[in-house]
PDB file of C-alpha atoms in Angstrom:
ATOM      1  CA  MET Z 144       7.866  -6.748   9.996  1.00 87.00           C
ATOM      2  CA  LEU Z 145       9.697  -5.479   6.948  1.00 97.00           C
ATOM      3  CA  ASP Z 146      11.997  -2.452   6.933  1.00 98.00           C
ATOM      4  CA  ILE Z 147       9.345  -0.236   5.331  1.00 98.00           C
ATOM      5  CA  THR Z 148       8.007   3.160   6.293  1.00 98.00           C
ATOM      6  CA  VAL Z 149       4.478   3.864   5.076  1.00 98.00           C
ATOM      7  CA  VAL Z 150       3.771   7.565   4.500  1.00 98.00           C
ATOM      8  CA  ILE Z 151       0.132   8.719   4.545  1.00 98.00           C
ATOM      9  CA  LEU Z 152      -0.947  12.317   3.877  1.00 98.00           C
ATOM     10  CA  THR Z 153      -4.184  13.358   5.576  1.00 98.00           C
ATOM     11  CA  PHE Z 154      -6.733  16.116   5.925  1.00 98.00           C
ATOM     12  CA  ASN Z 155      -9.999  15.304   7.706  1.00 98.00           C
ATOM     13  CA  GLU Z 156      -9.709  11.565   7.083  1.00 98.00           C
ATOM     14  CA  GLU Z 157     -11.257  10.229  10.283  1.00 98.00           C
ATOM     15  CA  ILE Z 158     -13.471   7.784   8.363  1.00 98.00           C
ATOM     16  CA  HIS Z 159     -10.495   6.233   6.553  1.00 98.00           C
ATOM     17  CA  ILE Z 160      -7.303   6.595   8.581  1.00 98.00           C
ATOM     18  CA  GLU Z 161      -7.716   3.631  10.974  1.00 98.00           C
ATOM     19  CA  ARG Z 162      -8.568   1.328   8.062  1.00 98.00           C
ATOM     20  CA  ALA Z 163      -5.503   2.445   6.077  1.00 98.00           C
ATOM     21  CA  ILE Z 164      -3.121   1.981   9.010  1.00 98.00           C
ATOM     22  CA  GLU Z 165      -4.601  -1.397   9.881  1.00 98.00           C
ATOM     23  CA  SER Z 166      -4.082  -2.604   6.303  1.00 98.00           C
ATOM     24  CA  VAL Z 167      -0.283  -2.079   6.507  1.00 98.00           C
ATOM     25  CA  ARG Z 168       0.278  -2.937  10.149  1.00 96.00           C
ATOM     26  CA  ASN Z 169       1.980  -6.273   9.357  1.00 96.00           C
ATOM     27  CA  ILE Z 170       4.313  -5.090   6.601  1.00 97.00           C
ATOM     28  CA  CYS Z 171       6.083  -2.051   8.047  1.00 98.00           C
ATOM     29  CA  VAL Z 172       8.163  -0.884  10.984  1.00 98.00           C
ATOM     30  CA  ASP Z 173       6.800   2.645  10.842  1.00 98.00           C
ATOM     31  CA  VAL Z 174       3.686   4.523   9.731  1.00 98.00           C
ATOM     32  CA  LEU Z 175       4.212   8.258   9.267  1.00 98.00           C
ATOM     33  CA  VAL Z 176       1.077  10.384   8.950  1.00 98.00           C
ATOM     34  CA  VAL Z 177       1.616  13.953   7.747  1.00 98.00           C
ATOM     35  CA  ASP Z 178      -1.546  15.878   8.486  1.00 98.00           C
ATOM     36  CA  SER Z 179      -2.623  19.241   7.054  1.00 98.00           C
ATOM     37  CA  PHE Z 180      -4.142  20.490  10.328  1.00 98.00           C
ATOM     38  CA  SER Z 181      -7.335  18.440  10.245  1.00 98.00           C
ATOM     39  CA  SER Z 182     -10.342  19.764  12.124  1.00 98.00           C
ATOM     40  CA  ASP Z 183     -11.768  16.290  12.822  1.00 98.00           C
ATOM     41  CA  ARG Z 184     -10.359  13.332  14.809  1.00 98.00           C
ATOM     42  CA  THR Z 185      -7.793  12.245  12.189  1.00 98.00           C
ATOM     43  CA  VAL Z 186      -4.744  13.013  14.325  1.00 98.00           C
ATOM     44  CA  GLU Z 187      -6.216  11.428  17.452  1.00 98.00           C
ATOM     45  CA  LEU Z 188      -7.201   8.249  15.616  1.00 98.00           C
ATOM     46  CA  ALA Z 189      -3.872   7.970  13.776  1.00 98.00           C
ATOM     47  CA  LYS Z 190      -1.899   8.209  17.012  1.00 98.00           C
ATOM     48  CA  ALA Z 191      -4.177   5.690  18.707  1.00 98.00           C
ATOM     49  CA  ALA Z 192      -3.566   3.304  15.800  1.00 98.00           C
ATOM     50  CA  GLY Z 193       0.189   3.522  16.374  1.00 97.00           C
ATOM     51  CA  ALA Z 194       1.273   6.035  13.726  1.00 98.00           C
ATOM     52  CA  ARG Z 195       3.722   8.871  14.152  1.00 98.00           C
ATOM     53  CA  VAL Z 196       1.985  12.135  13.286  1.00 98.00           C
ATOM     54  CA  LEU Z 197       3.501  15.377  12.030  1.00 98.00           C
ATOM     55  CA  GLN Z 198       1.610  18.412  10.796  1.00 98.00           C
ATOM     56  CA  ASN Z 199       2.497  20.756   7.961  1.00 98.00           C
ATOM     57  CA  GLU Z 200       0.638  23.339   5.899  1.00 97.00           C
ATOM     58  CA  PHE Z 201      -0.553  21.791   2.634  1.00 96.00           C
ATOM     59  CA  VAL Z 202       0.496  23.213  -0.749  1.00 94.00           C
ATOM     60  CA  ASN Z 203       0.083  20.175  -2.988  1.00 94.00           C
ATOM     61  CA  GLN Z 204       0.551  16.424  -2.787  1.00 95.00           C
ATOM     62  CA  SER Z 205       4.090  16.316  -4.143  1.00 94.00           C
ATOM     63  CA  LYS Z 206       5.430  19.100  -1.914  1.00 95.00           C
ATOM     64  CA  GLN Z 207       3.732  17.622   1.144  1.00 97.00           C
ATOM     65  CA  PHE Z 208       5.192  14.195   0.459  1.00 97.00           C
ATOM     66  CA  GLN Z 209       8.661  15.645  -0.056  1.00 95.00           C
ATOM     67  CA  TRP Z 210       8.288  17.512   3.231  1.00 97.00           C
ATOM     68  CA  ALA Z 211       7.473  14.194   4.881  1.00 97.00           C
ATOM     69  CA  LEU Z 212      10.675  12.646   3.535  1.00 95.00           C
ATOM     70  CA  ASP Z 213      12.785  15.672   4.470  1.00 95.00           C
ATOM     71  CA  HIS Z 214      11.390  16.180   7.989  1.00 97.00           C
ATOM     72  CA  GLY Z 215       9.898  12.837   8.968  1.00 97.00           C
ATOM     73  CA  PHE Z 216      13.099  11.057  10.042  1.00 96.00           C
ATOM     74  CA  VAL Z 217      12.503   8.264   7.540  1.00 97.00           C
ATOM     75  CA  GLU Z 218      15.397   5.819   7.903  1.00 96.00           C
ATOM     76  CA  SER Z 219      13.939   2.550   6.601  1.00 98.00           C
ATOM     77  CA  SER Z 220      15.274   0.731   3.544  1.00 98.00           C
ATOM     78  CA  TRP Z 221      11.928   1.010   1.732  1.00 98.00           C
ATOM     79  CA  ILE Z 222       9.234   3.702   1.522  1.00 98.00           C
ATOM     80  CA  MET Z 223       5.580   3.152   0.635  1.00 98.00           C
ATOM     81  CA  ARG Z 224       3.139   5.845  -0.431  1.00 98.00           C
ATOM     82  CA  LEU Z 225      -0.439   5.161   0.648  1.00 98.00           C
ATOM     83  CA  ASP Z 226      -3.402   7.509   0.384  1.00 98.00           C
ATOM     84  CA  ALA Z 227      -5.679   7.628   3.419  1.00 98.00           C
ATOM     85  CA  ASP Z 228      -8.600   6.140   1.451  1.00 98.00           C
ATOM     86  CA  GLU Z 229      -6.528   3.276   0.024  1.00 98.00           C
ATOM     87  CA  ILE Z 230      -6.168  -0.263   1.357  1.00 98.00           C
ATOM     88  CA  ILE Z 231      -3.455  -2.885   0.988  1.00 98.00           C
ATOM     89  CA  GLU Z 232      -5.530  -6.059   0.892  1.00 98.00           C
ATOM     90  CA  PRO Z 233      -4.468  -9.281   2.711  1.00 98.00           C
ATOM     91  CA  ASP Z 234      -3.257 -11.110  -0.409  1.00 98.00           C
ATOM     92  CA  LEU Z 235      -0.960  -8.198  -1.307  1.00 98.00           C
ATOM     93  CA  VAL Z 236       0.269  -8.053   2.298  1.00 98.00           C
ATOM     94  CA  GLU Z 237       1.258 -11.720   1.989  1.00 98.00           C
ATOM     95  CA  GLU Z 238       2.935 -11.117  -1.366  1.00 98.00           C
ATOM     96  CA  ILE Z 239       4.932  -8.161  -0.043  1.00 98.00           C
ATOM     97  CA  CYS Z 240       6.090 -10.168   2.982  1.00 97.00           C
ATOM     98  CA  ARG Z 241       7.053 -13.097   0.762  1.00 97.00           C
ATOM     99  CA  GLU Z 242       8.742 -11.278  -2.124  1.00 98.00           C
ATOM    100  CA  VAL Z 243      10.357  -8.042  -0.899  1.00 98.00           C
ATOM    101  CA  PRO Z 244      12.965  -9.606   1.452  1.00 97.00           C
ATOM    102  CA  GLY Z 245      14.358 -11.624  -1.460  1.00 97.00           C
ATOM    103  CA  PHE Z 246      14.625  -8.784  -3.972  1.00 98.00           C
ATOM    104  CA  SER Z 247      18.023  -8.336  -5.593  1.00 97.00           C
ATOM    105  CA  ASN Z 248      19.736  -4.975  -5.214  1.00 96.00           C
ATOM    106  CA  ASP Z 249      18.864  -3.939  -8.777  1.00 97.00           C
ATOM    107  CA  ILE Z 250      15.148  -3.845  -7.922  1.00 98.00           C
ATOM    108  CA  VAL Z 251      14.414  -0.323  -6.694  1.00 98.00           C
ATOM    109  CA  GLY Z 252      10.673   0.061  -7.262  1.00 97.00           C
ATOM    110  CA  VAL Z 253       7.502  -2.001  -6.874  1.00 98.00           C
ATOM    111  CA  CYS Z 254       4.261  -1.405  -8.799  1.00 97.00           C
ATOM    112  CA  PHE Z 255       0.776  -2.240  -7.546  1.00 98.00           C
ATOM    113  CA  ASP Z 256      -2.374  -2.489  -9.679  1.00 97.00           C
ATOM    114  CA  ARG Z 257      -4.960  -0.239  -8.041  1.00 97.00           C
ATOM    115  CA  LYS Z 258      -8.663  -0.946  -8.330  1.00 97.00           C
ATOM    116  CA  HIS Z 259     -11.303   1.710  -7.741  1.00 97.00           C
ATOM    117  CA  ILE Z 260     -14.318   1.054  -5.531  1.00 98.00           C
ATOM    118  CA  PHE Z 261     -17.207   3.472  -6.153  1.00 98.00           C
ATOM    119  CA  MET Z 262     -20.632   3.316  -4.506  1.00 97.00           C
ATOM    120  CA  GLY Z 263     -19.765  -0.131  -3.242  1.00 95.00           C
ATOM    121  CA  ARG Z 264     -18.807  -1.492  -6.666  1.00 97.00           C
ATOM    122  CA  TRP Z 265     -15.424  -2.382  -8.127  1.00 98.00           C
ATOM    123  CA  ILE Z 266     -15.143  -0.368 -11.353  1.00 98.00           C
ATOM    124  CA  ARG Z 267     -13.560  -2.987 -13.609  1.00 98.00           C
ATOM    125  CA  TYR Z 268     -14.125  -1.445 -17.052  1.00 98.00           C
ATOM    126  CA  GLY Z 269     -13.751   1.854 -18.874  1.00 97.00           C
ATOM    127  CA  GLY Z 270      -9.968   1.628 -18.663  1.00 95.00           C
ATOM    128  CA  ARG Z 271     -10.058   1.967 -14.880  1.00 95.00           C
ATOM    129  CA  PHE Z 272      -8.414  -1.338 -14.045  1.00 96.00           C
ATOM    130  CA  PRO Z 273      -5.626  -1.892 -13.658  1.00 93.00           C
ATOM    131  CA  VAL Z 274      -4.172   1.500 -12.809  1.00 94.00           C
ATOM    132  CA  ARG Z 275      -0.496   0.587 -12.405  1.00 94.00           C
ATOM    133  CA  LEU Z 276       1.425   2.728  -9.924  1.00 95.00           C
ATOM    134  CA  VAL Z 277       4.845   2.672  -8.285  1.00 97.00           C
ATOM    135  CA  ARG Z 278       3.974   2.799  -4.602  1.00 97.00           C
ATOM    136  CA  LEU Z 279       6.961   1.098  -2.936  1.00 98.00           C
ATOM    137  CA  TRP Z 280      10.598   2.031  -3.540  1.00 98.00           C
ATOM    138  CA  ARG Z 281      14.058   1.855  -2.007  1.00 98.00           C
ATOM    139  CA  ARG Z 282      14.938   4.927   0.011  1.00 97.00           C
ATOM    140  CA  GLY Z 283      17.206   7.156  -2.043  1.00 96.00           C
ATOM    141  CA  TYR Z 284      16.004   5.742  -5.377  1.00 97.00           C
ATOM    142  CA  GLY Z 285      12.657   7.443  -5.845  1.00 95.00           C
ATOM    143  CA  ARG Z 286      10.481  10.451  -5.169  1.00 92.00           C
ATOM    144  CA  VAL Z 287       7.150  12.025  -6.084  1.00 93.00           C
ATOM    145  CA  GLU Z 288       7.122  14.301  -9.143  1.00 91.00           C
ATOM    146  CA  ASP Z 289       6.843  18.027  -8.455  1.00 90.00           C
ATOM    147  CA  ARG Z 290       3.522  18.614 -10.209  1.00 89.00           C
ATOM    148  CA  TRP Z 291       0.167  20.158  -9.297  1.00 91.00           C
ATOM    149  CA  MET Z 292      -1.828  17.220 -10.650  1.00 89.00           C
ATOM    150  CA  ASP Z 293      -1.278  13.622 -11.790  1.00 87.00           C
ATOM    151  CA  GLU Z 294       1.978  13.355  -9.884  1.00 90.00           C
ATOM    152  CA  HIS Z 295       3.643   9.931  -9.971  1.00 90.00           C
ATOM    153  CA  VAL Z 296       6.389   8.249  -8.019  1.00 93.00           C
ATOM    154  CA  VAL Z 297       9.491   8.106 -10.213  1.00 93.00           C
ATOM    155  CA  VAL Z 298      12.465   5.840  -9.549  1.00 95.00           C
ATOM    156  CA  TRP Z 299      16.002   5.572 -10.882  1.00 96.00           C
ATOM    157  CA  GLY Z 300      19.102   3.416 -10.553  1.00 96.00           C
ATOM    158  CA  GLY Z 301      17.429   0.070 -11.167  1.00 97.00           C
ATOM    159  CA  LYS Z 302      14.320  -1.708 -12.322  1.00 96.00           C
ATOM    160  CA  THR Z 303      10.738  -2.049 -11.107  1.00 97.00           C
ATOM    161  CA  VAL Z 304       8.653  -5.173 -10.605  1.00 97.00           C
ATOM    162  CA  LEU Z 305       4.930  -5.797 -10.264  1.00 98.00           C
ATOM    163  CA  LEU Z 306       3.129  -7.398  -7.323  1.00 98.00           C
ATOM    164  CA  LYS Z 307      -0.407  -8.404  -8.255  1.00 94.00           C
ATOM    165  CA  GLY Z 308      -2.239  -8.617  -4.947  1.00 96.00           C
ATOM    166  CA  GLY Z 309      -5.237  -6.468  -4.051  1.00 97.00           C
ATOM    167  CA  PHE Z 310      -4.735  -2.721  -3.761  1.00 98.00           C
ATOM    168  CA  SER Z 311      -7.907  -0.658  -3.644  1.00 98.00           C
ATOM    169  CA  ASP Z 312      -9.006   2.969  -3.614  1.00 98.00           C
ATOM    170  CA  SER Z 313     -12.253   2.912  -1.628  1.00 97.00           C
ATOM    171  CA  ASN Z 314     -13.419   6.364  -0.553  1.00 97.00           C
ATOM    172  CA  GLU Z 315     -16.464   6.185   1.739  1.00 97.00           C
ATOM    173  CA  ASN Z 316     -17.563   9.799   1.350  1.00 98.00           C
ATOM    174  CA  ASP Z 317     -20.691  10.763  -0.616  1.00 97.00           C
ATOM    175  CA  LEU Z 318     -21.229  12.289  -4.069  1.00 97.00           C
ATOM    176  CA  THR Z 319     -21.124  15.820  -2.703  1.00 98.00           C
ATOM    177  CA  PHE Z 320     -17.606  15.133  -1.459  1.00 97.00           C
ATOM    178  CA  PHE Z 321     -16.693  13.461  -4.765  1.00 98.00           C
ATOM    179  CA  THR Z 322     -17.822  16.413  -6.905  1.00 98.00           C
ATOM    180  CA  ASP Z 323     -16.226  18.968  -4.587  1.00 98.00           C
ATOM    181  CA  LYS Z 324     -12.939  17.064  -4.659  1.00 97.00           C
ATOM    182  CA  HIS Z 325     -12.987  16.807  -8.446  1.00 98.00           C
ATOM    183  CA  ASN Z 326     -13.778  20.505  -8.748  1.00 98.00           C
ATOM    184  CA  LYS Z 327     -10.570  21.195  -6.816  1.00 97.00           C
ATOM    185  CA  TYR Z 328      -8.708  18.641  -8.950  1.00 97.00           C
ATOM    186  CA  ALA Z 329      -9.976  20.430 -12.069  1.00 97.00           C
ATOM    187  CA  THR Z 330      -8.554  23.722 -10.851  1.00 98.00           C
ATOM    188  CA  ARG Z 331      -5.156  22.150 -10.227  1.00 96.00           C
ATOM    189  CA  GLU Z 332      -5.142  20.294 -13.547  1.00 94.00           C
ATOM    190  CA  ALA Z 333      -6.104  23.459 -15.449  1.00 95.00           C
ATOM    191  CA  ALA Z 334      -3.245  25.260 -13.720  1.00 96.00           C
ATOM    192  CA  GLN Z 335      -0.835  22.451 -14.609  1.00 92.00           C
ATOM    193  CA  VAL Z 336      -1.885  22.577 -18.280  1.00 91.00           C
ATOM    194  CA  LEU Z 337      -1.374  26.330 -18.468  1.00 95.00           C
ATOM    195  CA  ILE Z 338       1.943  26.175 -16.624  1.00 94.00           C
ATOM    196  CA  SER Z 339       3.185  23.747 -19.291  1.00 89.00           C
ATOM    197  CA  ARG Z 340       1.472  25.434 -22.254  1.00 90.00           C
ATOM    198  CA  TYR Z 341       2.868  28.899 -21.462  1.00 93.00           C
ATOM    199  CA  ASN Z 342       6.171  27.758 -19.922  1.00 93.00           C
ATOM    200  CA  LEU Z 343       5.434  29.666 -16.732  1.00 93.00           C
ATOM    201  CA  PHE Z 344       7.984  27.712 -14.747  1.00 87.00           C
ATOM    202  CA  GLU Z 345      10.795  25.297 -15.530  1.00 71.00           C
ATOM    203  CA  ASP Z 346       9.019  22.078 -16.535  1.00 54.00           C
ATOM    204  CA  LYS Z 347      10.774  18.844 -15.507  1.00 51.00           C
ATOM    205  CA  THR Z 348       7.911  16.630 -16.659  1.00 47.00           C
ATOM    206  CA  GLU Z 349       9.665  15.184 -19.693  1.00 44.00           C
ATOM    207  CA  VAL Z 350      12.714  14.211 -17.648  1.00 43.00           C
ATOM    208  CA  GLU Z 351      10.813  12.637 -14.782  1.00 50.00           C
ATOM    209  CA  ILE Z 352       8.086  10.797 -16.644  1.00 49.00           C
ATOM    210  CA  GLY Z 353      10.657   8.574 -18.304  1.00 49.00           C
ATOM    211  CA  ARG Z 354      11.189   6.961 -14.898  1.00 60.00           C
ATOM    212  CA  ALA Z 355       7.503   6.262 -14.264  1.00 62.00           C
ATOM    213  CA  PRO Z 356       5.531   3.120 -15.236  1.00 68.00           C
ATOM    214  CA  PHE Z 357       4.867   2.744 -18.984  1.00 69.00           C
ATOM    215  CA  GLN Z 358       1.117   3.118 -18.410  1.00 69.00           C
ATOM    216  CA  ALA Z 359       1.680   6.546 -16.822  1.00 68.00           C
ATOM    217  CA  ILE Z 360       4.037   7.569 -19.632  1.00 72.00           C
ATOM    218  CA  LEU Z 361       1.493   6.587 -22.283  1.00 70.00           C
ATOM    219  CA  LYS Z 362      -1.435   8.286 -20.557  1.00 71.00           C
ATOM    220  CA  ARG Z 363       0.443  11.541 -20.103  1.00 68.00           C
ATOM    221  CA  TRP Z 364       1.673  11.507 -23.705  1.00 67.00           C
ATOM    222  CA  LEU Z 365      -1.860  10.936 -24.990  1.00 71.00           C
ATOM    223  CA  LYS Z 366      -3.186  13.748 -22.825  1.00 71.00           C
ATOM    224  CA  VAL Z 367      -0.496  16.259 -23.840  1.00 70.00           C
ATOM    225  CA  ALA Z 368       0.027  15.308 -27.490  1.00 71.00           C
ATOM    226  CA  ILE Z 369      -3.567  14.515 -28.506  1.00 77.00           C
ATOM    227  CA  TYR Z 370      -6.290  15.201 -25.944  1.00 71.00           C
ATOM    228  CA  ASN Z 371      -5.235  18.735 -24.944  1.00 71.00           C
ATOM    229  CA  LYS Z 372      -5.045  19.743 -28.623  1.00 75.00           C
ATOM    230  CA  MET Z 373      -8.606  18.701 -29.463  1.00 77.00           C
ATOM    231  CA  PRO Z 374     -11.383  21.290 -29.863  1.00 81.00           C
ATOM    232  CA  PHE Z 375     -12.863  22.474 -26.574  1.00 79.00           C
ATOM    233  CA  TRP Z 376     -15.983  20.294 -26.790  1.00 79.00           C
ATOM    234  CA  ALA Z 377     -14.524  17.245 -28.482  1.00 90.00           C
ATOM    235  CA  GLY Z 378     -12.107  15.892 -25.902  1.00 91.00           C
ATOM    236  CA  PRO Z 379     -14.535  15.229 -23.015  1.00 93.00           C
ATOM    237  CA  PHE Z 380     -17.294  13.954 -25.306  1.00 94.00           C
ATOM    238  CA  LEU Z 381     -15.109  11.555 -27.297  1.00 93.00           C
ATOM    239  CA  TYR Z 382     -13.288  10.372 -24.193  1.00 93.00           C
ATOM    240  CA  PHE Z 383     -16.563   9.442 -22.470  1.00 96.00           C
ATOM    241  CA  ILE Z 384     -17.855   7.639 -25.581  1.00 96.00           C
ATOM    242  CA  TYR Z 385     -14.592   5.699 -25.909  1.00 94.00           C
ATOM    243  CA  ARG Z 386     -14.483   4.837 -22.231  1.00 96.00           C
ATOM    244  CA  TYR Z 387     -18.139   3.938 -21.726  1.00 98.00           C
ATOM    245  CA  PHE Z 388     -18.783   2.003 -24.931  1.00 97.00           C
ATOM    246  CA  PHE Z 389     -15.471   0.906 -26.475  1.00 97.00           C
ATOM    247  CA  GLN Z 390     -13.853   0.107 -23.121  1.00 97.00           C
ATOM    248  CA  PHE Z 391     -17.109  -1.504 -21.877  1.00 98.00           C
ATOM    249  CA  GLY Z 392     -17.771   0.927 -19.039  1.00 98.00           C
ATOM    250  CA  PHE Z 393     -21.481   0.113 -19.391  1.00 98.00           C
ATOM    251  CA  LEU Z 394     -20.741  -3.279 -17.822  1.00 98.00           C
ATOM    252  CA  ASP Z 395     -20.100  -1.524 -14.498  1.00 98.00           C
ATOM    253  CA  GLY Z 396     -23.835  -1.028 -13.924  1.00 98.00           C
ATOM    254  CA  LYS Z 397     -25.551   2.001 -12.385  1.00 97.00           C
ATOM    255  CA  SER Z 398     -22.613   2.842 -10.136  1.00 98.00           C
ATOM    256  CA  GLY Z 399     -20.374   2.648 -13.182  1.00 98.00           C
ATOM    257  CA  LEU Z 400     -22.592   4.953 -15.223  1.00 98.00           C
ATOM    258  CA  ILE Z 401     -22.473   7.579 -12.495  1.00 98.00           C
ATOM    259  CA  TYR Z 402     -18.721   7.195 -12.086  1.00 98.00           C
ATOM    260  CA  HIS Z 403     -17.791   7.164 -15.769  1.00 98.00           C
ATOM    261  CA  PHE Z 404     -20.050  10.125 -16.573  1.00 98.00           C
ATOM    262  CA  LEU Z 405     -18.833  12.266 -13.675  1.00 98.00           C
ATOM    263  CA  GLN Z 406     -15.166  11.305 -13.813  1.00 96.00           C
ATOM    264  CA  GLY Z 407     -14.915  10.673 -17.559  1.00 94.00           C
ATOM    265  CA  PHE Z 408     -17.092  13.463 -18.980  1.00 97.00           C
ATOM    266  CA  TRP Z 409     -18.152  16.064 -16.396  1.00 97.00           C
ATOM    267  CA  TYR Z 410     -14.693  16.314 -14.829  1.00 97.00           C
ATOM    268  CA  ARG Z 411     -12.888  16.494 -18.157  1.00 95.00           C
ATOM    269  CA  PHE Z 412     -15.360  19.142 -19.411  1.00 96.00           C
ATOM    270  CA  LEU Z 413     -14.842  21.128 -16.206  1.00 97.00           C
ATOM    271  CA  VAL Z 414     -11.062  21.086 -16.691  1.00 96.00           C
ATOM    272  CA  ALA Z 415     -11.476  22.273 -20.297  1.00 94.00           C
ATOM    273  CA  SER Z 416     -13.881  25.005 -19.170  1.00 96.00           C
ATOM    274  CA  LYS Z 417     -11.466  26.291 -16.541  1.00 97.00           C
ATOM    275  CA  ILE Z 418      -8.606  26.322 -19.043  1.00 95.00           C
ATOM    276  CA  PHE Z 419     -10.805  28.320 -21.438  1.00 95.00           C
ATOM    277  CA  GLU Z 420     -11.781  30.767 -18.681  1.00 97.00           C
ATOM    278  CA  TYR Z 421      -8.193  31.334 -17.540  1.00 97.00           C
ATOM    279  CA  GLU Z 422      -6.919  31.731 -21.105  1.00 96.00           C
ATOM    280  CA  LEU Z 423      -9.441  34.525 -21.737  1.00 96.00           C
ATOM    281  CA  ALA Z 424      -7.618  36.466 -19.040  1.00 96.00           C
ATOM    282  CA  PHE Z 425      -4.187  35.325 -20.254  1.00 96.00           C
ATOM    283  CA  ASN Z 426      -4.918  36.932 -23.632  1.00 94.00           C
ATOM    284  CA  THR Z 427      -5.093  40.342 -21.946  1.00 96.00           C
ATOM    285  CA  LEU Z 428      -1.803  39.881 -20.107  1.00 95.00           C
ATOM    286  CA  SER Z 429       1.559  40.465 -21.706  1.00 88.00           C
ATOM    287  CA  SER Z 430       4.135  39.044 -19.322  1.00 95.00           C
ATOM    288  CA  THR Z 431       4.822  35.727 -17.618  1.00 95.00           C
ATOM    289  CA  ASP Z 432       4.795  37.382 -14.191  1.00 95.00           C
ATOM    290  CA  GLU Z 433       1.337  38.835 -14.837  1.00 96.00           C
ATOM    291  CA  ARG Z 434       0.028  35.450 -15.900  1.00 97.00           C
ATOM    292  CA  ILE Z 435       1.493  33.722 -12.866  1.00 96.00           C
ATOM    293  CA  GLU Z 436       0.021  36.368 -10.573  1.00 96.00           C
ATOM    294  CA  PHE Z 437      -3.408  36.010 -12.192  1.00 97.00           C
ATOM    295  CA  LEU Z 438      -3.299  32.206 -11.995  1.00 97.00           C
ATOM    296  CA  CYS Z 439      -2.381  32.360  -8.310  1.00 96.00           C
ATOM    297  CA  ARG Z 440      -5.389  34.605  -7.611  1.00 96.00           C
ATOM    298  CA  ALA Z 441      -7.837  32.689  -9.816  1.00 97.00           C
ATOM    299  CA  THR Z 442      -6.938  29.238  -8.505  1.00 97.00           C
ATOM    300  CA  ASN Z 443      -6.009  30.164  -4.936  1.00 95.00           C
ATOM    301  CA  LEU Z 444      -2.916  27.984  -5.394  1.00 95.00           C
ATOM    302  CA  LYS Z 445       0.535  28.916  -4.114  1.00 92.00           C
ATOM    303  CA  LEU Z 446       2.212  28.448  -7.478  1.00 92.00           C
ATOM    304  CA  ARG Z 447       5.344  30.395  -6.629  1.00 82.00           C
ATOM    305  CA  ALA Z 448       7.959  28.617  -4.540  1.00 65.00           C
TER     306      ALA Z 448
END
């Protein structure tokens, strides 16, 4: 066992939670599950699998994760972030066990290359692999960005390294769940865009993103500097064309077509549509407080601290 605490955030994850805990059982001394008052058997199954379970009202991913670190009695040398529908595969388990104990003190973060499994198929093309993420870091040298969407783990005080073993996002829910989840994501992303565009709150994005992996820095810059400034219709359409044809998304078969269209066009068009809808109301409001109050009502998000 390595001196690692794995933190998993959950809400109604009974179909995934045992699998996630089992995948990290041999690499950590502690699994901390922070649950948002699930109505299914998530808590029962997590405890039976050997995890510590705390419950806290959910606001967003970053605030919930920070609550876990502040209230979860995490005392290990290393912390790992794992989503309930993610899996650390056996070859990555072996690599972590082999490499992490020998890391020099200047290594403070570890990146994994995540692959996405959709409708039973590994989505290899369309720019979806690898998605490089910092998911393991020394305690005291990293945290999750305070954002409503696309939050990353940022580290400081040293360098990051890459471990190349298998790390997969494999959600076993159906398309109804997928579209409902992405509808909620679209609301949060639209809110994040408007928060930044209208300077509704202090924005620490530019400071924090410099500590994230280069891939995350590039993607966010492209989204903010180019994509978000395109005409309403152009961004989603051109992005799907680029992803499906120029990044060979068509090689992912029928499952890939469904995934790339929904996640690469429909979702992006939905975000743009929500931004357009909210800005129609913004144009009738004169103050920052009025805009924040409207956005809280329209999105049902607790945007104020």
